[in-house]
Amino acid sequence: MQKSLYFCLFFSFFISTSSAPFFGKNPPEGKNYTNSNQVVTNVTINTSVAATFVNEIVNTFWIKLTEYAQEAREMLSNLYEYASNAPKSIFWRHKWKFAFGATAGSYSTLVGTIFYLRKELQQSTHWYFWKHNLSMEELFSIPQEDLSKELIFEIQRRYCNPNKPTDVFTPFALFINDIEFEKKALMTYRKIGDTLQKISVADYAFYDKDLKEQCEKWLERTVFFKSVFLHWLANYKIDQYLSKEQRCLRFISPLTSQEADKLDAFLYRPQYYYA
């Protein structure tokens, strides 16, 4: 590569020196120059030699460039082959270490998830602890309207923003989010227990079976409170719609018999079509 660069520099220097105009005192023999150093005789310049020389330089440069490209391609191919085969060889050489690391990581993740769920499910702020002194039979015996009013009051008490006391619907959205989170956490803990009990490793993962039985009751209470809220919300929407319709109809006077006849004549008039 350095030889090619030196050769190109030498060639450019040779062309520049040979093609530059002559400004010396003694012009070359056989050529007539004026005082302003301009050639006045017919000068025949042979460019075939220079063109051939340039073609040779270009061809040499192209050949060298092709060789370097081929070497680079082979080097990249070797690197790709090494990179693709290296992980396989490393894995098979240390397969037991990888297997132990994967097992230890999975076990640590499982135990960490179980401890997190155990701590999270026992938080007293969850909704399945609301009215914890009442059993499900006692909750069912309470009238639906009374229980829904108490639930709405409790939702407003927990989630109402003091800076926005008129915001009624944001507490409802927060209640639904918390209910869905609690439901998902309870179902996850139960599914983990079912899986561990099937493969008989629940005792080795520090899984609390008593808490799983309690999760069944908590899940039942969570679903019940959610259904009470949705039932109240449906009735609330119906009441709002009916009250809106009543407000609109309050400003509309009933039609007289003549107005009703005119309305029927207009609605059931014959239709005419023109070409």
XYZ file of C-alpha atoms in Angstrom:
275
model
C 0.000 0.000 0.000
C 2.862 2.429 0.828
C 4.589 1.612 -2.458
C 1.419 2.421 -4.364
C 1.067 5.770 -2.597
C 4.711 6.694 -3.293
C 4.270 5.734 -6.897
C 1.132 7.888 -7.258
C 2.903 10.872 -5.671
C 5.846 10.474 -7.988
C 3.583 10.241 -11.008
C 1.626 13.371 -10.038
C 4.880 15.253 -9.514
C 6.154 14.074 -12.891
C 3.003 15.191 -14.685
C 2.960 18.575 -12.965
C 6.592 19.302 -13.829
C 6.383 18.106 -17.412
C 3.129 19.875 -18.291
C 3.917 23.241 -16.639
C 4.806 26.134 -18.967
C 8.450 27.006 -19.434
C 9.456 30.344 -17.936
C 13.231 30.094 -18.189
C 15.552 32.368 -20.144
C 16.490 29.833 -22.807
C 13.505 28.124 -24.469
C 13.854 24.552 -25.753
C 15.388 24.066 -29.168
C 13.013 23.805 -32.092
C 10.382 25.984 -30.505
C 9.883 29.708 -30.959
C 8.724 31.799 -27.996
C 7.667 35.411 -27.912
C 8.597 37.885 -25.202
C 5.457 36.921 -23.303
C 6.565 33.266 -23.153
C 3.884 32.024 -25.530
C 4.594 29.306 -28.118
C 3.970 30.514 -31.614
C 5.060 27.443 -33.518
C 2.951 24.378 -33.950
C 3.692 22.087 -31.048
C 2.797 18.432 -31.275
C 2.106 16.887 -27.890
C 2.129 13.169 -27.714
C -0.551 12.199 -25.135
C -0.704 8.500 -25.916
C 2.220 7.719 -23.635
C 0.731 9.698 -20.751
C -2.710 8.085 -21.199
C -1.165 4.614 -21.238
C 0.794 5.469 -18.125
C -2.361 6.681 -16.359
C -4.248 3.508 -17.298
C -1.447 1.420 -15.866
C -1.600 3.377 -12.605
C -5.381 2.992 -12.379
C -5.228 -0.731 -13.097
C -2.512 -1.237 -10.491
C -4.447 0.729 -7.932
C -7.655 -1.218 -8.686
C -5.855 -4.562 -8.390
C -4.401 -3.583 -5.023
C -7.780 -2.363 -3.826
C -9.417 -5.630 -4.897
C -6.784 -7.623 -3.035
C -7.301 -5.601 0.138
C -11.088 -6.021 -0.162
C -10.684 -9.767 -0.542
C -8.447 -9.925 2.520
C -10.930 -7.864 4.529
C -13.787 -10.138 3.428
C -11.871 -13.236 4.477
C -10.977 -11.652 7.825
C -14.618 -10.749 8.513
C -15.726 -14.242 7.527
C -13.232 -15.774 9.939
C -14.343 -13.442 12.715
C -18.016 -14.319 12.118
C -17.251 -18.029 12.151
C -15.302 -17.657 15.384
C -18.030 -15.538 16.989
C -20.729 -18.048 16.030
C -18.831 -21.090 17.252
C -17.287 -19.570 20.374
C -20.510 -19.466 22.477
C -21.259 -23.099 21.660
C -17.792 -24.225 22.693
C -17.878 -22.084 25.832
C -21.339 -23.388 26.752
C -20.394 -27.047 26.320
C -17.165 -26.507 28.213
C -18.977 -24.906 31.177
C -22.420 -26.463 30.800
C -22.679 -27.535 34.435
C -21.848 -24.040 35.636
C -24.496 -22.590 33.354
C -27.055 -25.139 34.523
C -26.292 -24.414 38.166
C -26.487 -20.657 37.594
C -29.834 -20.927 35.778
C -31.267 -23.155 38.520
C -30.055 -20.880 41.286
C -31.401 -17.798 39.510
C -34.810 -19.368 38.938
C -35.024 -20.559 42.531
C -34.055 -17.132 43.869
C -36.641 -15.436 41.667
C -39.356 -17.854 42.787
C -38.583 -17.462 46.490
C -38.362 -13.667 46.135
C -41.748 -13.559 44.406
C -43.330 -15.688 47.124
C -41.978 -13.491 49.927
C -43.091 -10.349 48.111
C -46.633 -11.685 47.638
C -46.834 -12.857 51.246
C -45.899 -9.399 52.477
C -48.142 -7.611 49.990
C -51.230 -9.717 50.597
C -51.154 -9.096 54.330
C -51.381 -5.313 53.998
C -54.351 -4.066 56.021
C -55.261 -1.448 53.406
C -56.543 -4.006 50.923
C -60.251 -4.039 50.233
C -60.800 -7.627 51.278
C -60.024 -6.471 54.830
C -62.904 -3.982 54.715
C -65.588 -5.121 57.184
C -63.326 -7.995 58.180
C -65.438 -8.531 61.283
C -68.326 -9.691 59.078
C -68.438 -13.041 57.356
C -69.624 -13.535 53.815
C -73.013 -14.741 55.051
C -73.456 -11.560 57.048
C -72.412 -9.436 54.079
C -74.956 -11.188 51.886
C -77.659 -10.476 54.460
C -77.094 -6.701 54.268
C -79.418 -4.983 51.767
C -77.623 -4.247 48.510
C -78.516 -0.562 48.536
C -77.248 0.004 52.061
C -74.008 -1.872 51.463
C -73.342 -0.012 48.223
C -73.831 3.351 49.962
C -71.340 2.374 52.654
C -68.889 1.202 50.013
C -69.152 4.438 48.012
C -68.649 6.470 51.175
C -65.539 4.445 52.019
C -64.177 4.884 48.476
C -64.631 8.650 48.688
C -62.991 8.715 52.103
C -59.920 6.831 50.937
C -59.324 8.332 47.518
C -60.898 11.800 47.609
C -58.404 14.561 46.827
C -58.740 17.461 49.304
C -57.675 19.893 46.575
C -60.420 18.609 44.261
C -63.404 17.717 46.447
C -65.817 17.835 43.499
C -63.893 15.178 41.564
C -66.132 12.154 42.008
C -64.984 9.778 39.284
C -61.225 9.693 40.002
C -61.752 7.793 43.296
C -63.845 5.252 41.407
C -61.029 4.677 38.885
C -58.491 4.265 41.694
C -60.789 1.807 43.440
C -61.067 -0.338 40.304
C -57.277 -0.297 39.852
C -56.680 -1.428 43.422
C -59.331 -4.118 43.213
C -57.847 -5.516 40.017
C -54.336 -5.474 41.509
C -55.482 -7.330 44.617
C -57.367 -9.863 42.543
C -54.338 -10.490 40.325
C -52.006 -10.859 43.325
C -54.320 -13.359 45.021
C -54.712 -15.433 41.864
C -50.943 -15.395 41.247
C -50.159 -16.661 44.742
C -52.759 -19.383 44.365
C -51.430 -20.505 40.972
C -47.865 -20.640 42.295
C -49.058 -22.848 45.155
C -50.925 -25.181 42.818
C -47.849 -25.598 40.618
C -45.459 -26.196 43.518
C -47.802 -28.722 45.103
C -48.046 -30.656 41.847
C -44.284 -31.144 41.696
C -44.039 -31.564 45.500
C -41.547 -28.750 46.125
C -43.788 -26.315 48.020
C -41.943 -26.911 51.302
C -38.566 -26.142 49.703
C -39.776 -22.793 48.334
C -41.024 -21.438 51.696
C -44.602 -21.450 50.441
C -47.284 -20.800 53.066
C -50.153 -23.227 52.502
C -52.309 -21.635 55.195
C -52.048 -18.313 53.435
C -53.203 -19.974 50.234
C -56.396 -21.146 51.954
C -56.909 -17.631 53.256
C -56.435 -16.277 49.736
C -59.498 -18.202 48.620
C -61.633 -16.299 51.148
C -60.012 -12.973 50.332
C -60.579 -13.506 46.634
C -64.262 -14.197 47.276
C -64.606 -10.952 49.243
C -62.745 -8.987 46.569
C -65.034 -10.221 43.806
C -68.082 -9.518 45.953
C -67.116 -5.906 46.687
C -66.331 -5.327 43.035
C -69.761 -6.653 42.012
C -71.455 -4.398 44.583
C -69.681 -1.368 43.166
C -70.454 -2.262 39.541
C -74.109 -2.820 40.417
C -74.277 0.598 42.069
C -72.498 2.199 39.097
C -74.977 0.695 36.631
C -77.924 1.994 38.651
C -76.244 5.380 38.966
C -75.889 5.664 35.191
C -79.515 4.663 34.670
C -80.683 7.213 37.231
C -78.580 9.923 35.614
C -80.002 9.083 32.185
C -83.601 9.091 33.419
C -83.154 12.342 35.287
C -81.674 13.915 32.173
C -84.602 12.741 30.072
C -87.050 14.059 32.640
C -85.343 17.435 32.634
C -85.651 17.581 28.851
C -89.305 16.501 28.834
C -90.180 19.025 31.485
C -89.825 21.861 28.957
C -91.956 20.136 26.292
C -95.718 20.711 26.463
C -98.051 17.915 25.296
C -99.492 18.095 21.764
C -103.112 18.979 21.151
C -105.325 16.763 18.993
C -105.056 19.104 16.003
C -101.257 19.247 16.289
C -101.160 15.472 16.529
C -103.278 15.129 13.354
C -100.997 17.535 11.500
C -97.950 15.617 12.673
C -99.435 12.305 11.502
C -100.338 13.818 8.134
C -96.814 15.098 7.723
C -95.167 11.849 8.727
C -97.386 9.619 6.618
C -97.740 11.895 3.583
C -97.415 10.219 0.123
C -94.018 10.462 -1.505
C -93.693 11.815 -5.038
C -90.780 11.140 -7.273
C -89.960 13.277 -10.263
C -87.960 12.179 -13.238
